[in-house]
Short mmCIF file of N, CA and C and ligand atoms in Angstrom, two decimals:
data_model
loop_
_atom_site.label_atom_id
_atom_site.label_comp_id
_atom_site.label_asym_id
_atom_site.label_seq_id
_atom_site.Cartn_x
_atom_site.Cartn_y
_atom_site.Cartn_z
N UNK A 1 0.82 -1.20 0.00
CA UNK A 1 0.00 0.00 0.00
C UNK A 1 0.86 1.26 0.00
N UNK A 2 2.03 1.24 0.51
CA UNK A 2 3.25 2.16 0.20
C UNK A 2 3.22 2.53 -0.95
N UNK A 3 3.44 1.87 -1.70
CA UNK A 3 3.63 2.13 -3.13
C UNK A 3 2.26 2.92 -3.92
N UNK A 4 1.19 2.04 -3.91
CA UNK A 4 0.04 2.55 -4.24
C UNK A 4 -0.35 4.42 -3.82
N UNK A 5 0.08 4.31 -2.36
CA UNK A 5 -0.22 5.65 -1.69
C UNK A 5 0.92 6.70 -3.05
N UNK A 6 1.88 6.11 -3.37
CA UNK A 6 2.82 6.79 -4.01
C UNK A 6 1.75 7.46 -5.71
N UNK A 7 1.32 6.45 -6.11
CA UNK A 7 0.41 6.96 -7.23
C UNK A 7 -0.86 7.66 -6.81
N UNK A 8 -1.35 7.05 -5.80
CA UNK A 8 -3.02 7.89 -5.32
C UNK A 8 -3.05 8.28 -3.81
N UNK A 9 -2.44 9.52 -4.11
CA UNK A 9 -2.11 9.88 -2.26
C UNK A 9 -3.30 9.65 -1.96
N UNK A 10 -4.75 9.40 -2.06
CA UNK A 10 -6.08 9.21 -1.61
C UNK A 10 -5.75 7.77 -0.98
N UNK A 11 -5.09 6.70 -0.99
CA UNK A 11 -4.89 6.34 -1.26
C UNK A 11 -4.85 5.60 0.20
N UNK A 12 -5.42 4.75 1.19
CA UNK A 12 -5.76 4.26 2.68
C UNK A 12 -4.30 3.43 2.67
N UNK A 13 -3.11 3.73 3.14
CA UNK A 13 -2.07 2.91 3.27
C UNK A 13 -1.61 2.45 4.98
N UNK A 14 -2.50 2.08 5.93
CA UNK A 14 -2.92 1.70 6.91
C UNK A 14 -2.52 0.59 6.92
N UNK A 15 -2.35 -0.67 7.46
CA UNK A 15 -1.82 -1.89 7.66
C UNK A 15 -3.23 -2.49 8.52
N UNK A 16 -3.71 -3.37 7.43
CA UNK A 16 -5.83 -3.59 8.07
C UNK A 16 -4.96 -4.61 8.81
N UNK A 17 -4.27 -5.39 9.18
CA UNK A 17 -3.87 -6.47 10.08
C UNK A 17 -3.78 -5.83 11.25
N UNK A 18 -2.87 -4.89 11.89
CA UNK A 18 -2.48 -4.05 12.99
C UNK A 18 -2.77 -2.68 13.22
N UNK A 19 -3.72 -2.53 12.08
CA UNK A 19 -4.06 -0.60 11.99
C UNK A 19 -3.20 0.32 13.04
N UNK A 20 -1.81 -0.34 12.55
CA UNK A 20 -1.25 0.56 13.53
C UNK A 20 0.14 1.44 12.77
N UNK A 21 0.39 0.87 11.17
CA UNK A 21 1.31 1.53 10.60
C UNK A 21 1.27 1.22 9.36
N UNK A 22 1.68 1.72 8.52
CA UNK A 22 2.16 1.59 7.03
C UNK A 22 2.31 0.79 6.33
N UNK A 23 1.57 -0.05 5.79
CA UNK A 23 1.37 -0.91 4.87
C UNK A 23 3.05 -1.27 4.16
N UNK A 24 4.23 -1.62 4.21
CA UNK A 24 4.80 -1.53 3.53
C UNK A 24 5.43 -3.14 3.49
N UNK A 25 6.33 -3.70 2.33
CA UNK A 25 6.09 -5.12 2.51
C UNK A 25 6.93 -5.54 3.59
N UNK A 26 8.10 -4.69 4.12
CA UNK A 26 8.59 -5.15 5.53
C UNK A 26 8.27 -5.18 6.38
N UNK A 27 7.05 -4.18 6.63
CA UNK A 27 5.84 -4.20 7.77
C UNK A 27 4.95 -5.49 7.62
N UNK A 28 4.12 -5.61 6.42
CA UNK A 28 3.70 -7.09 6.42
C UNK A 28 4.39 -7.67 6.98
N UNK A 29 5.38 -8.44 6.25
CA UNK A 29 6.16 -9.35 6.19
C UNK A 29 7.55 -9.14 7.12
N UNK A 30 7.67 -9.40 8.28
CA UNK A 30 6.92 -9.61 9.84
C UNK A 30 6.92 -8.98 10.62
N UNK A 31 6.93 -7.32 10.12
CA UNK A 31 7.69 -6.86 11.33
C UNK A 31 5.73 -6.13 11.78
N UNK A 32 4.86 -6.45 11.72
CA UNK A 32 3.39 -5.95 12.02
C UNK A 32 3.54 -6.76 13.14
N UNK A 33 2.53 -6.68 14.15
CA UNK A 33 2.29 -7.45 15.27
C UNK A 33 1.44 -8.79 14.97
N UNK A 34 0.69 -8.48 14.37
CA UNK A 34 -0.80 -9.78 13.62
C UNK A 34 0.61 -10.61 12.94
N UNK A 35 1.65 -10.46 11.92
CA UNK A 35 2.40 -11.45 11.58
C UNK A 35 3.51 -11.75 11.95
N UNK A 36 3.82 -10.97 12.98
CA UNK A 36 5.53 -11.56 13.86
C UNK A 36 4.79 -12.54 14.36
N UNK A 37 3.68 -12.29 14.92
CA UNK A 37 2.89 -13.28 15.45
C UNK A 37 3.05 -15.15 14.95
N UNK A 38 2.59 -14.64 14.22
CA UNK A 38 2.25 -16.13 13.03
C UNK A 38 3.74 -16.66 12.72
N UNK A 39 4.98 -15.56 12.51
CA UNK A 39 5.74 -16.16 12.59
C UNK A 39 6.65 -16.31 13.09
N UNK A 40 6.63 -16.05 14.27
CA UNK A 40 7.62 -16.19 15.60
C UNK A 40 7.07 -17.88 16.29
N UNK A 41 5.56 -18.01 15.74
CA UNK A 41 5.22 -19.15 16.35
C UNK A 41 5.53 -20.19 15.27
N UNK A 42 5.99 -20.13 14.15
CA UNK A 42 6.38 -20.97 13.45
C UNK A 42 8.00 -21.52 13.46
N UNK A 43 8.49 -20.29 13.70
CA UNK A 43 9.93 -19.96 13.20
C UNK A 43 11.22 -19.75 14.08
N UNK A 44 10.75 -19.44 15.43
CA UNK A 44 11.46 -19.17 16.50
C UNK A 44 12.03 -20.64 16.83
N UNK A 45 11.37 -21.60 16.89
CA UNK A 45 11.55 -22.96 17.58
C UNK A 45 12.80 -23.70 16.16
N UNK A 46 12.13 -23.22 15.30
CA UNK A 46 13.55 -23.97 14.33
C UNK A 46 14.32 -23.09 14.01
N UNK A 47 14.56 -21.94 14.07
CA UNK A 47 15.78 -20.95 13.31
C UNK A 47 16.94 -20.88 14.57
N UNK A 48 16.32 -20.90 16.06
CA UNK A 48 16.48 -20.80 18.03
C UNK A 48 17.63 -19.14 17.74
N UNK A 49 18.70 -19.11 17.87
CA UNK A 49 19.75 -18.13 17.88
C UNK A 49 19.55 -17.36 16.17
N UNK A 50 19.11 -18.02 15.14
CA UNK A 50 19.21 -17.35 13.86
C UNK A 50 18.04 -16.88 13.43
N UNK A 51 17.07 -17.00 14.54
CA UNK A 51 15.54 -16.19 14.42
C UNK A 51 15.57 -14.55 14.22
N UNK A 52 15.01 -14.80 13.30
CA UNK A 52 14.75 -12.68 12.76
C UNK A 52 13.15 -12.69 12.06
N UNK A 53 12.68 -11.88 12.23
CA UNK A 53 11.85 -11.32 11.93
C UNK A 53 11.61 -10.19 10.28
N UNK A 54 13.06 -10.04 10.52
CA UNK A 54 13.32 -8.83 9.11
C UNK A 54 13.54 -9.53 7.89
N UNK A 55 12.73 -8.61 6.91
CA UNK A 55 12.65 -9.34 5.72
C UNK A 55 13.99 -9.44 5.27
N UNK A 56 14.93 -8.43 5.00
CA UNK A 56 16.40 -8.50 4.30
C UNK A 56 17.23 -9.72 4.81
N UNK A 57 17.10 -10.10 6.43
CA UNK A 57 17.76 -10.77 7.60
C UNK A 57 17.01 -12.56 6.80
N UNK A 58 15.88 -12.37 6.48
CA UNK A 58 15.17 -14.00 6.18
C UNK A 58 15.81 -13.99 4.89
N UNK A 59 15.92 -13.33 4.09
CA UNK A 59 16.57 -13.66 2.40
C UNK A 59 18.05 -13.71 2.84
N UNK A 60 18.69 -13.51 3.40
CA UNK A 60 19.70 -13.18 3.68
C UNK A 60 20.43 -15.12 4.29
N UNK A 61 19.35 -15.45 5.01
CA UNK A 61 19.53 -16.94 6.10
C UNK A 61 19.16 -17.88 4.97
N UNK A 62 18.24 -17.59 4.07
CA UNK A 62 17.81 -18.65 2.84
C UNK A 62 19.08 -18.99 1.81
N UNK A 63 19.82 -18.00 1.69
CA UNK A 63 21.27 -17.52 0.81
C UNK A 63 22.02 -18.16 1.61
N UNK A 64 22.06 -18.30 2.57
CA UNK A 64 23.31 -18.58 3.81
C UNK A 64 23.87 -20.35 3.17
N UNK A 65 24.57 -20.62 2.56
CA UNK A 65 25.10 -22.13 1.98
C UNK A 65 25.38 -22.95 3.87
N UNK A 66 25.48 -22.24 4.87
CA UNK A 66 25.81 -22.91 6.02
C UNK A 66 24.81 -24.08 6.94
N UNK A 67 23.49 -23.26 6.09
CA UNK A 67 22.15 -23.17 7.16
C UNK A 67 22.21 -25.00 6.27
N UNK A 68 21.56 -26.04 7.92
CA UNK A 68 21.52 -27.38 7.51
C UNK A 68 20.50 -27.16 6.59
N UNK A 69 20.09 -28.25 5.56
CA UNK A 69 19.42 -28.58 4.53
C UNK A 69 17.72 -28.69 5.28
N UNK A 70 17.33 -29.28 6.64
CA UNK A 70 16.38 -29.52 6.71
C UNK A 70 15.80 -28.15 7.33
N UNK A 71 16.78 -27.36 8.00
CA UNK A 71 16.51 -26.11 8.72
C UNK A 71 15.74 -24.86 7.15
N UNK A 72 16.59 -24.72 6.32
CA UNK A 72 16.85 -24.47 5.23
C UNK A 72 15.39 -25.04 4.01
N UNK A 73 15.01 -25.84 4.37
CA UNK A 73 13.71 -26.56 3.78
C UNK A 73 12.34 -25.92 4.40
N UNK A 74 12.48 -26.06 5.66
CA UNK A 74 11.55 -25.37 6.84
C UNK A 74 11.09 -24.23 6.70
N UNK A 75 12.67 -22.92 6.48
CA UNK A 75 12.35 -21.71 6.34
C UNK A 75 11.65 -21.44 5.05
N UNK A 76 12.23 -22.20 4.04
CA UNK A 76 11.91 -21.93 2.63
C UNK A 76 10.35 -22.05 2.38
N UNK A 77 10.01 -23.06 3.22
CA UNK A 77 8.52 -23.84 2.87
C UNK A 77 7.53 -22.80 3.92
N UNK A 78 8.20 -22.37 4.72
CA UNK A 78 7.06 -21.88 5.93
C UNK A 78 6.96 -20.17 5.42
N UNK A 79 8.36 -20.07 5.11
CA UNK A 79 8.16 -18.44 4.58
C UNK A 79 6.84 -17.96 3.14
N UNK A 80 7.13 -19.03 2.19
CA UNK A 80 5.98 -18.87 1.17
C UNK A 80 4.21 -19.12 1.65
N UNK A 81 4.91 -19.91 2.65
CA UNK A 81 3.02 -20.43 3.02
C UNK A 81 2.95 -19.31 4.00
N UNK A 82 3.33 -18.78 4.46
CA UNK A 82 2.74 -17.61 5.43
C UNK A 82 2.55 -16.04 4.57
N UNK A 83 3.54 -16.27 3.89
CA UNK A 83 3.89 -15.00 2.86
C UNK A 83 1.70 -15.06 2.20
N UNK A 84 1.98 -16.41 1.71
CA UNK A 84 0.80 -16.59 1.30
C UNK A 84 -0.55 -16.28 1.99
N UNK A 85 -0.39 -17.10 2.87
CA UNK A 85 -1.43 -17.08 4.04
C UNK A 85 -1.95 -15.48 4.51
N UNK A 86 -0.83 -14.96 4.91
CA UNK A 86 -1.15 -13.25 5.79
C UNK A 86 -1.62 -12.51 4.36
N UNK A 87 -1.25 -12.99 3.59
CA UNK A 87 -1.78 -11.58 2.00
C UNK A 87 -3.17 -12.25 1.40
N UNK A 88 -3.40 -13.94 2.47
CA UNK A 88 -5.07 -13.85 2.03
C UNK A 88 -5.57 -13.16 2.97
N UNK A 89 -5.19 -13.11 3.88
CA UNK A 89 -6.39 -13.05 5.28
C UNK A 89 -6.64 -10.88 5.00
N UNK A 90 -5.31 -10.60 4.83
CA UNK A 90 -5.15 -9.04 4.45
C UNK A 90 -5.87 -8.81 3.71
N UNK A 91 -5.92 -9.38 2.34
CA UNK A 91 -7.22 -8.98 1.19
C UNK A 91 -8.31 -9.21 1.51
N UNK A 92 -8.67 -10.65 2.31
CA UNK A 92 -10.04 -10.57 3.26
C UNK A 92 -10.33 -9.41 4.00
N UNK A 93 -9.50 -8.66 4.57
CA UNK A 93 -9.94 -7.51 5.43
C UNK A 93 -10.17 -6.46 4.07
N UNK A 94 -9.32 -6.84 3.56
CA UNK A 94 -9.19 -5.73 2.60
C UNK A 94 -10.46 -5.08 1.84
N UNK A 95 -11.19 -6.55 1.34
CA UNK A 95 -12.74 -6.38 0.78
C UNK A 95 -13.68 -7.33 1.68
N UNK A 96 -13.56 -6.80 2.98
CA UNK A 96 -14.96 -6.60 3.51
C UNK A 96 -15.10 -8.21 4.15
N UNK A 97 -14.53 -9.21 3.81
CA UNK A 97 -14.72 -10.50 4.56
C UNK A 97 -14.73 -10.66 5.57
N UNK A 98 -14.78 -11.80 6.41
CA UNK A 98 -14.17 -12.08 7.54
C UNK A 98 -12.84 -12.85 7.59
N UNK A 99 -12.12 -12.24 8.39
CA UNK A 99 -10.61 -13.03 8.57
C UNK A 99 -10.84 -14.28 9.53
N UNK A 100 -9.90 -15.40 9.20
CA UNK A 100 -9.77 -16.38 10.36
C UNK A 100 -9.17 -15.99 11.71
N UNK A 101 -9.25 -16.95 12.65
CA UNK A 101 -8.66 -16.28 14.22
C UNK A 101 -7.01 -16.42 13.57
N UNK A 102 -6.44 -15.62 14.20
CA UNK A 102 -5.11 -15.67 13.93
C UNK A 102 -4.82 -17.28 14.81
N UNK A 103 -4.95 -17.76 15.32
CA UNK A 103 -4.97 -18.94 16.28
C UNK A 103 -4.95 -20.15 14.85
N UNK A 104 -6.16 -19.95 14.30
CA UNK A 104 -6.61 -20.98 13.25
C UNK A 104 -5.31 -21.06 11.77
N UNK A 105 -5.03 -19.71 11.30
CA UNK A 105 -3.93 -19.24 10.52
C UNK A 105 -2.97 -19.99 11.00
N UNK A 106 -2.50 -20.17 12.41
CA UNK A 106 -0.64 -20.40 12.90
C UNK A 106 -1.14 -22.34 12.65
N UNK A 107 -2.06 -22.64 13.38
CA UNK A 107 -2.50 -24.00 13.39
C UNK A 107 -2.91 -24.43 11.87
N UNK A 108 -3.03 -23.41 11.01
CA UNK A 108 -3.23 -24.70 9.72
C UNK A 108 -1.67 -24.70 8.87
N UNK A 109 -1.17 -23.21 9.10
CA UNK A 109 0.23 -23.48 8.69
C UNK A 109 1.12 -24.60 8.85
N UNK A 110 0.88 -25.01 10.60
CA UNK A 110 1.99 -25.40 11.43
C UNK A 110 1.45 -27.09 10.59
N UNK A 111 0.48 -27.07 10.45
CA UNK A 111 0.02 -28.64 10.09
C UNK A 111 0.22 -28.85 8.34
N UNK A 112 0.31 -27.59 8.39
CA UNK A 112 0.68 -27.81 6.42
C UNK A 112 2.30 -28.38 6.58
N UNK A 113 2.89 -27.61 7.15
CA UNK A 113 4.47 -27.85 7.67
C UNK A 113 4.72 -29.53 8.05
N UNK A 114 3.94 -29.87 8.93
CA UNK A 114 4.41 -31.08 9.59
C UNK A 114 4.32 -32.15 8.31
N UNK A 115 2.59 -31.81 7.57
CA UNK A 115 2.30 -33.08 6.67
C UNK A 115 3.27 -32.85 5.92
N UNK A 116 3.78 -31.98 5.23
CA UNK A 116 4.92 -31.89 4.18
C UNK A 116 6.61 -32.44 4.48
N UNK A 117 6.93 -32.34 6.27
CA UNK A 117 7.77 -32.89 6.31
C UNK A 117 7.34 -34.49 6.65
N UNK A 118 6.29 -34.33 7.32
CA UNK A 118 5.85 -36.18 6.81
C UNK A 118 6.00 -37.15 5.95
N UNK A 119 5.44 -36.32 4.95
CA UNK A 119 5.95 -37.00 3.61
C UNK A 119 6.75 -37.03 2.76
N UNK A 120 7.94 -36.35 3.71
CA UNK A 120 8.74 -36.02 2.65
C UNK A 120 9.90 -37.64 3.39
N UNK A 121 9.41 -37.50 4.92
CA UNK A 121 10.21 -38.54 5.47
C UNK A 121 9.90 -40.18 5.22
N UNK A 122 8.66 -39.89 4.74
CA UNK A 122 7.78 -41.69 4.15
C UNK A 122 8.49 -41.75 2.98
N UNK A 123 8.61 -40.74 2.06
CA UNK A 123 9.44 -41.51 0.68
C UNK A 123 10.80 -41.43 0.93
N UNK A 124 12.03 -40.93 2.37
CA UNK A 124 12.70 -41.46 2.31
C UNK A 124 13.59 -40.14 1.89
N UNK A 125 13.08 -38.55 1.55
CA UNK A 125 14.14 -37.95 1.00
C UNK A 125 15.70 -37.76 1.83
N UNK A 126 16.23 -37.32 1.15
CA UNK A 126 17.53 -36.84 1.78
C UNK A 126 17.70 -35.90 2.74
N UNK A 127 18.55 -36.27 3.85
CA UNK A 127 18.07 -35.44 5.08
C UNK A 127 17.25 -35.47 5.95
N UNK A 128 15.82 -35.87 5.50
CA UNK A 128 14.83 -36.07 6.49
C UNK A 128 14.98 -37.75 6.96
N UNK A 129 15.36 -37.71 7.89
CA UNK A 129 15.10 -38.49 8.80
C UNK A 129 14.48 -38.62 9.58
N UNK A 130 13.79 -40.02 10.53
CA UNK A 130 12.86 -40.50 11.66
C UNK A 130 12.96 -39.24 12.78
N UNK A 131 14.19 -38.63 12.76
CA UNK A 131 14.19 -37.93 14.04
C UNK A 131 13.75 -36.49 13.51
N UNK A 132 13.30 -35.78 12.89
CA UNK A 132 12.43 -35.18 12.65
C UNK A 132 11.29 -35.18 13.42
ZN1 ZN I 201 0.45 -4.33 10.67
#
């Protein structure tokens, strides 16, 4: 909405998740309260010491050749599905819907996450192992 405000100063650049600042995509994307939220509860428990919140800081750990492969899978997979997730629930506010509880959002993520490393450990890929 930053941007937009830039062509139509009329232009509501409010953040409908936290109505508390500026729509801009580093504010989305996590630094708002409604999505540090969502992903501090995803992300804190597997990143522990390399947890950030900032968008430059998450592209930055995805680039990182150090980060283990399954850590590295996690971020990659949880960052798009939330990326995804918070810009439906936002356009829901956006035109007039109802949003899910933020509760329901972290819980269908967290279960999209698990089934995907589930199955990634039934066929056996590389890296994922039982102890997962
Ligand atoms: Zn916000």
């Amino acid at each position: 909405m930053d941007r937009i405000a830039k062509w139509n100063p009329g232009a509501e650049e409010i953040c409908v998740l936290c109505k508390n600042a500026s729509e801009t995509r580093s504010h989305l994307f996590f630094e708002c309260s409604y999505s540090t939220r969502v992903w501090e509860h995803l992300m804190k428990g597997v990143l522990l010491n390399d947890y950030t919140s900032v968008w430059s800081d998450i592209l930055m750990l995805i680039k990182d050749e150090r980060m283990e492969n399954k850590k590295k899978f996690c971020l990659s997979y949880v960052l798009q599905a939330a990326v995804h997730a918070l810009w439906r629930e936002r356009n829901k506010i956006k035109h007039e819907e109802k949003p899910m509880p933020i509760e329901i959002v972290m819980k269908l993520l967290d279960k999209g996450m698990r089934n995907k490393l589930s199955l990634l450990r039934t066929k056996g890929a590389k890296g994922f192992s039982t102890r997962m």
